[in-house]
Tab-separated table of C-alpha atoms in Angstrom:
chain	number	residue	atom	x	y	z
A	187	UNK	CA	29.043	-166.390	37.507
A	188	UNK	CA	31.750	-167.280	35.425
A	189	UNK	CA	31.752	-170.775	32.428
A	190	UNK	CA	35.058	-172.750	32.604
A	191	UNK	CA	35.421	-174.828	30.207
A	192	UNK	CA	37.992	-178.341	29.931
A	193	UNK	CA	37.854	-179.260	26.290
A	194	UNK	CA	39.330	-183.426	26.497
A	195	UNK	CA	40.049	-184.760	22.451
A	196	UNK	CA	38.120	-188.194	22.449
A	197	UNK	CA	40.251	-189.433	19.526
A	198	UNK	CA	43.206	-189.244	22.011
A	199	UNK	CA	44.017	-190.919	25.499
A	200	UNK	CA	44.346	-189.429	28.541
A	201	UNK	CA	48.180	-189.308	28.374
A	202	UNK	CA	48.410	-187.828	25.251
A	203	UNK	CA	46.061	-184.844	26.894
A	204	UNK	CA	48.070	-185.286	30.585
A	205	UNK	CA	47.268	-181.100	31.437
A	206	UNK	CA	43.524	-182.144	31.485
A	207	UNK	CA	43.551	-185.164	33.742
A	208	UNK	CA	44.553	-188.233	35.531
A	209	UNK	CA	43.777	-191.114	36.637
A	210	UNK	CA	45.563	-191.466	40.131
A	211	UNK	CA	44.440	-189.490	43.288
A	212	UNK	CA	47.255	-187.219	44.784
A	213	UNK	CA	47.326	-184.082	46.525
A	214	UNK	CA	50.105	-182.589	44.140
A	215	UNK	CA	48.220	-183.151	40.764
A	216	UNK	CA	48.466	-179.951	39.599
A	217	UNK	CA	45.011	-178.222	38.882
A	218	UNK	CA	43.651	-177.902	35.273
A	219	UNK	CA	41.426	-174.703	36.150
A	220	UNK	CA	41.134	-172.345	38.796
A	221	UNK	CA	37.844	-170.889	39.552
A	222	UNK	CA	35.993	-168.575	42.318
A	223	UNK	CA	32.807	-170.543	44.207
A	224	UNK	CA	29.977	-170.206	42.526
A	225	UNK	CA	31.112	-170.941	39.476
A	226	UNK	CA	30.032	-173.003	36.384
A	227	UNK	CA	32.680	-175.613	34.794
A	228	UNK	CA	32.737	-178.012	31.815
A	229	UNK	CA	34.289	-180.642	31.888
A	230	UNK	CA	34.629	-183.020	28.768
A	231	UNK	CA	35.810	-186.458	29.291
A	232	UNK	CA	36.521	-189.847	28.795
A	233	UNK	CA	35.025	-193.291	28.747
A	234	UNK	CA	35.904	-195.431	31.969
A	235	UNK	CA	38.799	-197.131	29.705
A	236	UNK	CA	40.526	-194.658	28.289
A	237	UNK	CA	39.209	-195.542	24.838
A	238	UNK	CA	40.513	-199.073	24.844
A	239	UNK	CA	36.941	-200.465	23.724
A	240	UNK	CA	35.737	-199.645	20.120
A	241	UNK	CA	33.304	-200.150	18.062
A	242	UNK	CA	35.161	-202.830	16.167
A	243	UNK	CA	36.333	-204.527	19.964
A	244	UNK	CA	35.679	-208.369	20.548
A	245	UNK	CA	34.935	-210.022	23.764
A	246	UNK	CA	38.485	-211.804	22.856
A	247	UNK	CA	39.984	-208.266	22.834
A	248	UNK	CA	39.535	-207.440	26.283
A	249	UNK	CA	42.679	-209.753	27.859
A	250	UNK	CA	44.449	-207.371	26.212
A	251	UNK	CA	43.044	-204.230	28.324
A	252	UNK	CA	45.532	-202.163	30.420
A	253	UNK	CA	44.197	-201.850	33.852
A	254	UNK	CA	46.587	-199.142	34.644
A	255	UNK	CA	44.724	-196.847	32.135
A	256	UNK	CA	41.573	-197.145	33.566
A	257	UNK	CA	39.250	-194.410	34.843
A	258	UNK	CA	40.583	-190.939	33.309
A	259	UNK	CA	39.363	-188.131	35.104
A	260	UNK	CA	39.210	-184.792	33.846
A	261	UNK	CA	39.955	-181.729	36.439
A	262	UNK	CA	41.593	-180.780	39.043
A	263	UNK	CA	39.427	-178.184	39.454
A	264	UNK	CA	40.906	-175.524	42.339
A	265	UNK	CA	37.702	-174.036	43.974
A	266	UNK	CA	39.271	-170.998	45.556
A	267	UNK	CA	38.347	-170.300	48.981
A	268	UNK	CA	38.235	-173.948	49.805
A	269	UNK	CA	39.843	-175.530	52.607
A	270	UNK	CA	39.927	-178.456	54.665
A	271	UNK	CA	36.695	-178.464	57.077
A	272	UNK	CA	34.457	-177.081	54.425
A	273	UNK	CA	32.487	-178.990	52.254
A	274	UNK	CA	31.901	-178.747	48.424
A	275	UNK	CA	28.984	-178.836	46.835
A	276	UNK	CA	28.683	-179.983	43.397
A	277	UNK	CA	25.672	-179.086	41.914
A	278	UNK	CA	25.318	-181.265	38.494
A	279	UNK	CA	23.428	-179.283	35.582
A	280	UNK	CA	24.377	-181.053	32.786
A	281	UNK	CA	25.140	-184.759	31.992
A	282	UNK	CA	25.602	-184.988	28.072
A	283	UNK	CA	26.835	-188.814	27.188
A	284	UNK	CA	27.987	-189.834	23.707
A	285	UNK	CA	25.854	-192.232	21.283
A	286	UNK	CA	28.328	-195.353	21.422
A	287	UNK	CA	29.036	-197.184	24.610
A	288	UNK	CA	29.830	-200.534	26.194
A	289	UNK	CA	28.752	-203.227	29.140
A	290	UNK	CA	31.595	-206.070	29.941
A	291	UNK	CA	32.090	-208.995	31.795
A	292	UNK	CA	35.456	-208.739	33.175
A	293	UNK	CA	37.076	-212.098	34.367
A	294	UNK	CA	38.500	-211.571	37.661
A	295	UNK	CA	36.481	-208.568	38.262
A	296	UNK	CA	32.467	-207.940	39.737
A	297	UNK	CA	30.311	-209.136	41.970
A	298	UNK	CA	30.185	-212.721	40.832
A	299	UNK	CA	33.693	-212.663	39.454
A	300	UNK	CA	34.054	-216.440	40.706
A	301	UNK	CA	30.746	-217.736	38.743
A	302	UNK	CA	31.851	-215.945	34.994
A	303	UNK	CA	34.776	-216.455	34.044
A	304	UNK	CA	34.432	-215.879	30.340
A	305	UNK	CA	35.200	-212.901	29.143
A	306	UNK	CA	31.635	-211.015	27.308
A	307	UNK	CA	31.144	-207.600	25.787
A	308	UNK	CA	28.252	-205.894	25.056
A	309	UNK	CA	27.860	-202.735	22.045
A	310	UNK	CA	25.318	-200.181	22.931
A	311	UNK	CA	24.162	-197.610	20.610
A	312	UNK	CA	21.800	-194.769	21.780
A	313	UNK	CA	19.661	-192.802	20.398
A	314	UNK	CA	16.212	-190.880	21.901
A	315	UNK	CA	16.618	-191.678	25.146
A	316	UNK	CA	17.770	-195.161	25.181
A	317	UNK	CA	20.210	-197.670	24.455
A	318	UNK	CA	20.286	-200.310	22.370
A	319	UNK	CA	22.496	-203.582	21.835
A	320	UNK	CA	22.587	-206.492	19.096
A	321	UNK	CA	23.859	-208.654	22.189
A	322	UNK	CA	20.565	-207.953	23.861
A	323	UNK	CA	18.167	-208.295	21.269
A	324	UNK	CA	14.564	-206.832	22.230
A	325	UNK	CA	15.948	-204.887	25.197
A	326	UNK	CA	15.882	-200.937	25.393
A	327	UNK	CA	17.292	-199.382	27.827
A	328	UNK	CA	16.087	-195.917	29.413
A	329	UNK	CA	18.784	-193.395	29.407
A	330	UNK	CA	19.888	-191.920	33.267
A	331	UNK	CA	23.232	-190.519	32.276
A	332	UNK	CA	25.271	-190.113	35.783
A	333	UNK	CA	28.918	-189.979	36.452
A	334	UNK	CA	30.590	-193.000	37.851
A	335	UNK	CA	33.434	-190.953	39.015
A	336	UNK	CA	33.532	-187.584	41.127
A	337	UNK	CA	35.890	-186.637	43.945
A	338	UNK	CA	38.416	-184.227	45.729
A	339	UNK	CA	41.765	-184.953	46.256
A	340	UNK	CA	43.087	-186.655	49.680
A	341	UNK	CA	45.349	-184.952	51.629
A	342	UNK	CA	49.050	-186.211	52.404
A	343	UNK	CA	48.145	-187.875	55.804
A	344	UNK	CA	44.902	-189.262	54.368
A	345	UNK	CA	46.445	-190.621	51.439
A	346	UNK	CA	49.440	-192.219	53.468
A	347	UNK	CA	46.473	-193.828	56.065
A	348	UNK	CA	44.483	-195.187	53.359
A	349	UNK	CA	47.320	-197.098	51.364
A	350	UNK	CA	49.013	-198.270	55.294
A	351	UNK	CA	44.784	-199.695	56.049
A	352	UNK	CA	44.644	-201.283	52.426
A	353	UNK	CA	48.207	-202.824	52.794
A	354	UNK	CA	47.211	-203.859	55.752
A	355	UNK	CA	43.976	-205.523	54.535
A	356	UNK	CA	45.848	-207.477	51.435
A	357	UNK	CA	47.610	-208.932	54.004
A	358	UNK	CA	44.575	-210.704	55.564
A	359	UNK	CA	43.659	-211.820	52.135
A	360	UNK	CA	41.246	-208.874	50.733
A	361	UNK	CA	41.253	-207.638	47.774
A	362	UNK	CA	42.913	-204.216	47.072
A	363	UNK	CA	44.321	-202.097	44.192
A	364	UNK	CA	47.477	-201.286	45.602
A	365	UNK	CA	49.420	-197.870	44.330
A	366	UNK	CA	51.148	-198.745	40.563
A	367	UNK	CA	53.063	-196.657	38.128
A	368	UNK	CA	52.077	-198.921	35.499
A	369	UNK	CA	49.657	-196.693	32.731
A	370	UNK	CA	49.689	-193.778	35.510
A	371	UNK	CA	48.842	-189.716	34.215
A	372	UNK	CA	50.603	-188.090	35.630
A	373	UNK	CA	53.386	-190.120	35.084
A	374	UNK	CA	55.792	-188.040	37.254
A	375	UNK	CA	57.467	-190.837	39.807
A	376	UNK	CA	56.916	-188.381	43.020
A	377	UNK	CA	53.511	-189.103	42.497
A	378	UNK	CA	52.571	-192.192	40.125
A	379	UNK	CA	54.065	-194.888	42.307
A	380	UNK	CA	52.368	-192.972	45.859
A	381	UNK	CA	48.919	-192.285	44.253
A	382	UNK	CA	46.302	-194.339	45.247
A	383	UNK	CA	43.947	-196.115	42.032
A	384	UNK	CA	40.959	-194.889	41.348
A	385	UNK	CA	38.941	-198.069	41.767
A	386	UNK	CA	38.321	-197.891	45.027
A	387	UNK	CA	36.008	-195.016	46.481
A	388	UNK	CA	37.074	-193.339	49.724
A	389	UNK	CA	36.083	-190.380	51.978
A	390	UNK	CA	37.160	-188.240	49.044
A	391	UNK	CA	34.290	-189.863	46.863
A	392	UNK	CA	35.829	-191.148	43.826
A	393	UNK	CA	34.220	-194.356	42.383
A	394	UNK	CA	31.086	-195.044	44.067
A	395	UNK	CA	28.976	-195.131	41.020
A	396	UNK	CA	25.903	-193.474	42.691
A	397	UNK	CA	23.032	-193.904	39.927
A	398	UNK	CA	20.830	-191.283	41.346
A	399	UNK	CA	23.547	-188.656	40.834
A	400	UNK	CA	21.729	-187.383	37.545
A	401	UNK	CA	21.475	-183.686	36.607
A	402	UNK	CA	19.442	-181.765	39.205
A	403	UNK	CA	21.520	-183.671	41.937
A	404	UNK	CA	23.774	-181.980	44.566
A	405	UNK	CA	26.641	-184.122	45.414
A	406	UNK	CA	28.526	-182.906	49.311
A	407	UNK	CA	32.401	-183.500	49.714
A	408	UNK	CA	34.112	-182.953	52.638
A	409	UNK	CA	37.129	-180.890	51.289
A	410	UNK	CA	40.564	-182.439	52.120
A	411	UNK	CA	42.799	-179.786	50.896
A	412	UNK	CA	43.215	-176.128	49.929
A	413	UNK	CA	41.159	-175.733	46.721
A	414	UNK	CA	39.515	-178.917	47.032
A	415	UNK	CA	40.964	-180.810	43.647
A	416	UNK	CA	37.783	-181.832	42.285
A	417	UNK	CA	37.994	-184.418	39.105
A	418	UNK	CA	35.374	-186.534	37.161
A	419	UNK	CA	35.052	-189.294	34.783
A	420	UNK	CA	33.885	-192.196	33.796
A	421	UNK	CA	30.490	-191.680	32.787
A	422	UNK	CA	27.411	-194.234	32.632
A	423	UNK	CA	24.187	-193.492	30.127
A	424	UNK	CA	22.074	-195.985	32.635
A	425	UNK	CA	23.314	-198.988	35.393
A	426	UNK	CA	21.167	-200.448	38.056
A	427	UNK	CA	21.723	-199.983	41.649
A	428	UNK	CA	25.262	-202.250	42.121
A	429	UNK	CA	26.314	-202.365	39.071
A	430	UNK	CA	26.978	-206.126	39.271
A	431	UNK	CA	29.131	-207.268	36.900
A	432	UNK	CA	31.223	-204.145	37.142
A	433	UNK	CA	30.395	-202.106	34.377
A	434	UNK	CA	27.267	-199.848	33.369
A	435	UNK	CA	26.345	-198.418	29.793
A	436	UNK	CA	30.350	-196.986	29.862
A	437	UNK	CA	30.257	-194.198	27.568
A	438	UNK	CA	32.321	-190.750	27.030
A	439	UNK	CA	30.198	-187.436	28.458
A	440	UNK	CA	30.425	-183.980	29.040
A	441	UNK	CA	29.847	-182.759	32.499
A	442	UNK	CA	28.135	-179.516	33.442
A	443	UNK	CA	28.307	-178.256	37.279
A	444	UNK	CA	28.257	-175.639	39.549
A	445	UNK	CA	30.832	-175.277	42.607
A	446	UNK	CA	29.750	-173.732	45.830
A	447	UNK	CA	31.959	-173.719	49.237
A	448	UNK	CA	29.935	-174.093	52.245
A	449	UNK	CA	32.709	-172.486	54.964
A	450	UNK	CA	33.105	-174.935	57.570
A	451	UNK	CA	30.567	-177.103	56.902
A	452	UNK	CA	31.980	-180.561	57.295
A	453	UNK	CA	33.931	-179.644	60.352
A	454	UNK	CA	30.907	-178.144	62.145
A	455	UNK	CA	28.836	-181.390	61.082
A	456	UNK	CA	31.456	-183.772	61.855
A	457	UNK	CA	30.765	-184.940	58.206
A	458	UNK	CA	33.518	-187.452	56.829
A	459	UNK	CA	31.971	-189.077	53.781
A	460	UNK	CA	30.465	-187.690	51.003
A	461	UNK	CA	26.522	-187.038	51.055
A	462	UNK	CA	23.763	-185.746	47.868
A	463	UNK	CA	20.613	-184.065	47.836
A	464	UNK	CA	18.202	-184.865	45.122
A	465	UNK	CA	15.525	-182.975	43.214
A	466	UNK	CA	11.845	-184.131	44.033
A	467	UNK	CA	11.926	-186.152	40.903
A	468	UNK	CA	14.411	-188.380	41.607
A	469	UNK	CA	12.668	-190.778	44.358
A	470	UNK	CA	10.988	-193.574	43.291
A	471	UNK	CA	11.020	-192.329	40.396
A	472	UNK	CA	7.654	-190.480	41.044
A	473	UNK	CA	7.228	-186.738	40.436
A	474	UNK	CA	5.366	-185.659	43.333
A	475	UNK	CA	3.357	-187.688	46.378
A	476	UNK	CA	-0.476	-187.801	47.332
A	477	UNK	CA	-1.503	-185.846	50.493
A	478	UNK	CA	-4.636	-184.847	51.862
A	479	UNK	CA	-5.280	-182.300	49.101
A	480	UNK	CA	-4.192	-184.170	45.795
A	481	UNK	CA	-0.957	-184.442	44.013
A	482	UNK	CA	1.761	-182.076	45.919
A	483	UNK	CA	5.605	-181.308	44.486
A	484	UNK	CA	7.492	-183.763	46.355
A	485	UNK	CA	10.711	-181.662	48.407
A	486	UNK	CA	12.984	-184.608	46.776
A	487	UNK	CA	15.856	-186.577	48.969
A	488	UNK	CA	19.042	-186.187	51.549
A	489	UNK	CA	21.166	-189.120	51.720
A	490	UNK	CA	24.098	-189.987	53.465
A	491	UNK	CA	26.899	-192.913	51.874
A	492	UNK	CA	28.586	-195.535	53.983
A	493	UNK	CA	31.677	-197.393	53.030
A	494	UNK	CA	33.273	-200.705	53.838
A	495	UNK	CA	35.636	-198.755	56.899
A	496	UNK	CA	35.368	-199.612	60.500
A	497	UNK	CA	35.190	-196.407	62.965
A	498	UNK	CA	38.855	-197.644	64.119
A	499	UNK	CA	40.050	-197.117	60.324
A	500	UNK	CA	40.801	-200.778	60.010
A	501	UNK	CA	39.764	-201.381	56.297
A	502	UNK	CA	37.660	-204.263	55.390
A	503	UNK	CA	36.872	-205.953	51.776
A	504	UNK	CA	33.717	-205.854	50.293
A	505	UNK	CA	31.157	-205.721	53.039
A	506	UNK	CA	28.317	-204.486	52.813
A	507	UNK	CA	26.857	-204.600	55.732
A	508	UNK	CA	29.223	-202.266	57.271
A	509	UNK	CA	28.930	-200.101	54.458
A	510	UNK	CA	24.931	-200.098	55.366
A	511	UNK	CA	25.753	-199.558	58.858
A	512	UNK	CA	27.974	-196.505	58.141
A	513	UNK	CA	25.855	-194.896	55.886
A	514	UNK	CA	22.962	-195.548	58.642
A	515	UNK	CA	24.608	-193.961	61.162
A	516	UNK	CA	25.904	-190.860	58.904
A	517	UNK	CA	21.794	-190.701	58.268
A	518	UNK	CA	21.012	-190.570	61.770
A	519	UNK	CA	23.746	-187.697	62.332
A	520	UNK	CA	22.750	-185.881	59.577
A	521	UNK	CA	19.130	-186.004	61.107
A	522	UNK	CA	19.635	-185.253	64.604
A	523	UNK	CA	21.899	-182.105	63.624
A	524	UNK	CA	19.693	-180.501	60.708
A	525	UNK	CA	16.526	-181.377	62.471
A	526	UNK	CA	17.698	-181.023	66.192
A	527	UNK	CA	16.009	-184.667	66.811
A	528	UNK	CA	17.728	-186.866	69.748
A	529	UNK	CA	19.517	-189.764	67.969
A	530	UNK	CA	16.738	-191.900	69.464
A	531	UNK	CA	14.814	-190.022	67.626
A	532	UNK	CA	16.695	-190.092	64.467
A	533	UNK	CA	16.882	-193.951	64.422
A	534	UNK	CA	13.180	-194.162	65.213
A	535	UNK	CA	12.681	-192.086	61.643
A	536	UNK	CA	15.481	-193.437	59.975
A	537	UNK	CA	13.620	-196.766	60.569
A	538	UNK	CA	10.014	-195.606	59.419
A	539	UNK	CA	11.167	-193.615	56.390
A	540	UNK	CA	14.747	-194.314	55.420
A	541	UNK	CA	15.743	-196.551	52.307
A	542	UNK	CA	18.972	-198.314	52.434
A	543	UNK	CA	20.404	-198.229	48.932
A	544	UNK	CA	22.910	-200.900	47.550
A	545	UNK	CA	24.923	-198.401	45.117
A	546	UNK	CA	27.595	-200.826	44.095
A	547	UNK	CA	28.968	-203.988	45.362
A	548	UNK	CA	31.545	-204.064	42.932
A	549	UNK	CA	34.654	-201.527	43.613
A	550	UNK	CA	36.847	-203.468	45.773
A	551	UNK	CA	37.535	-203.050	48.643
A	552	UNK	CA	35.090	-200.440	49.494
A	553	UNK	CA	31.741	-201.286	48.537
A	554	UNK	CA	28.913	-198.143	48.699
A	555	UNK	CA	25.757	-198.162	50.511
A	556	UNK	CA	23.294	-194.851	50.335
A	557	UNK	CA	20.892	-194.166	53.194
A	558	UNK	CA	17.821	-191.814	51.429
A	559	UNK	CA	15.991	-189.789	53.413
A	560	UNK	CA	13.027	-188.606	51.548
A	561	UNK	CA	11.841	-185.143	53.124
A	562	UNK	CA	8.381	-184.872	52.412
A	563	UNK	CA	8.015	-186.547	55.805
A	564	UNK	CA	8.823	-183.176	57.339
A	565	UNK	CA	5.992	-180.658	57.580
A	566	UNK	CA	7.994	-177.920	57.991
């Protein structure tokens, strides 16, 4: 099928390159290719900042960061044929990063935002496979290069609900990224003072900083509107499973997929948050399992994501066992329909042979859990 290709300058920032990107979600972003299903795009982009951090940087530097900047995304990409009830798959060929990149505490911002409050940055340079850092002296890092960011755009009533539940949640005290203008792309006021940030993740996917979503990985998203709207940025060359202090090995990459439409899929699932399938390498990081007859080629992963959203919609900030909840539940759904298992059934396996996944604690409010359902358990 068809190669698309976004070419993003890295010497410039996103605003300077608007018709490639953004870094608000909208419905009305206009799209920066058009392409059948099946298709191939890629999609050059960014570093999570915008290119704020250099190699010449200083921890001291970083008070001066615009937040409003952060997370360019390159796309929209309109996947024609796509409409709302289908799902998208997104199968990821290529992640390519760059050689430079960057880990920093944030004050105000991760996990244990209240215990450092002292601003830290960390150089990486990488090279064969790993990274580097004169901060970290003796440590090497193993390169998994993944893509912090990937999502579709929210429809108009979506969008509306989730700034009304997030409003709604600042006002009992949580902590929320409310729509700004400030640093937006596009900058047009129709939609840079309605978009919602990009911190947050949502049933669009967005920012949920899945590490296992690494090139042989299929990410699912249930499309919102026609043509789906699917963007991508900020790119990671390795992080652990939360991401803790609220940044990985942030780097620039270029991002090779393939877009499928599955016609209906979401709708006939009842599937509302986004979902991946992973390549038999990808579990436990072991290539294959022992059976009766040796080594066999393990069949790889499905796994389902919860968020930090009650069934109501009510919002709530950063909890995480909700988010493991929902993405339990979306597990035993996704078992009980593909498998036709009772949901008694379904929880009984989901409790022998399903890992729950901390995928990042630190994207307020929403914090991402990942049920993995490894399918060698199924003989047939």
């Amino acid at each position: 099928m068809a190669h698309n290709h976004i070419h993003i300058d890295p010497a410039l920032p996103l605003a300077r390159q608007a018709d490639k990107g953004h870094n608000r979600w909208h419905p009305d972003i206009a799209p920066a290719v058009r392409i059948a299903s099946g298709s191939t795009v890629e999609m050059e982009t960014l570093d999570g900042l915008d290119g704020q951090i250099t190699a010449r940087t200083t921890a001291a530097d970083l008070a001066g960061i615009e937040m409003g900047r952060i997370h360019p995304l390159t796309g929209p990409v309109h996947v024609e044929g796509a409409q709302p009830g289908d799902l998208l798959a997104v199968r990821i060929e290529q992640v390519l990063p760059a050689s430079r990149g960057f880990t920093m505490i944030l004050p105000g911002f991760g996990f244990l935002r209240d215990l450092f409050t002292t601003p830290f940055l960390v150089h990486w340079e990488m090279a064969d496979g790993f990274a580097r850092s004169e901060q970290l002296p003796g440590v090497r890092i193993a390169g998994a290069p993944f893509m912090g960011v990937m999502g579709v755009a929210p429809s108009h009533e979506l969008l509306q609900r989730i700034v009304a539940r997030e409003a709604e949640l600042a006002g009992r005290g949580g902590m929320v990224l409310p729509p700004d203008a400030v640093g937006a792309v596009p900058a047009a006021e129709g939609i840079a003072s309605r978009a919602i940030r990009t911190i947050a993740p949502h049933e669009t996917g967005g920012n949920f900083d899945i590490k296992q979503l690494t090139a042989g990985a299929t990410l699912y998203l249930p499309v919102q509107v026609p043509g789906a709207l699917f963007s991508v940025g900020d790119a990671h060359f390795a992080q652990g499973d939360g991401e803790s202090c609220g940044t990985a090995v942030e780097t620039s990459a270029t991002f090779v997929a393939r877009f499928e439409v599955l016609k209906g899929e979401a709708a006939r699932r009842g599937q509302r948050d986004p979902s991946y399938a992973l390549p038999g390498h990808a579990h436990h990081g072991a290539a294959g399992v022992h059976g009766a007859h040796g080594v066999t080629p393990s069949k790889g992963c499905y796994a389902t994501t919860g968020m930090s959203l009650r069934a109501d919609g009510r919002a709530e900030s950063e909890d995480i066992t909700l988010a493991a909840r929902n993405a339990l539940v979306n597990m035993i759904d996704y078992i009980a329909d593909a498998y036709s298992f009772t949901r008694e059934q379904a929880y009984c396996l989901a409790s022998v042979a399903v890992d729950l996944r901390i995928s990042q604690v630190v994207d307020v409010p929403n914090m991402t859990v990942s049920a993995v359902l490894p399918l060698d358990v199924f003989d047939r």
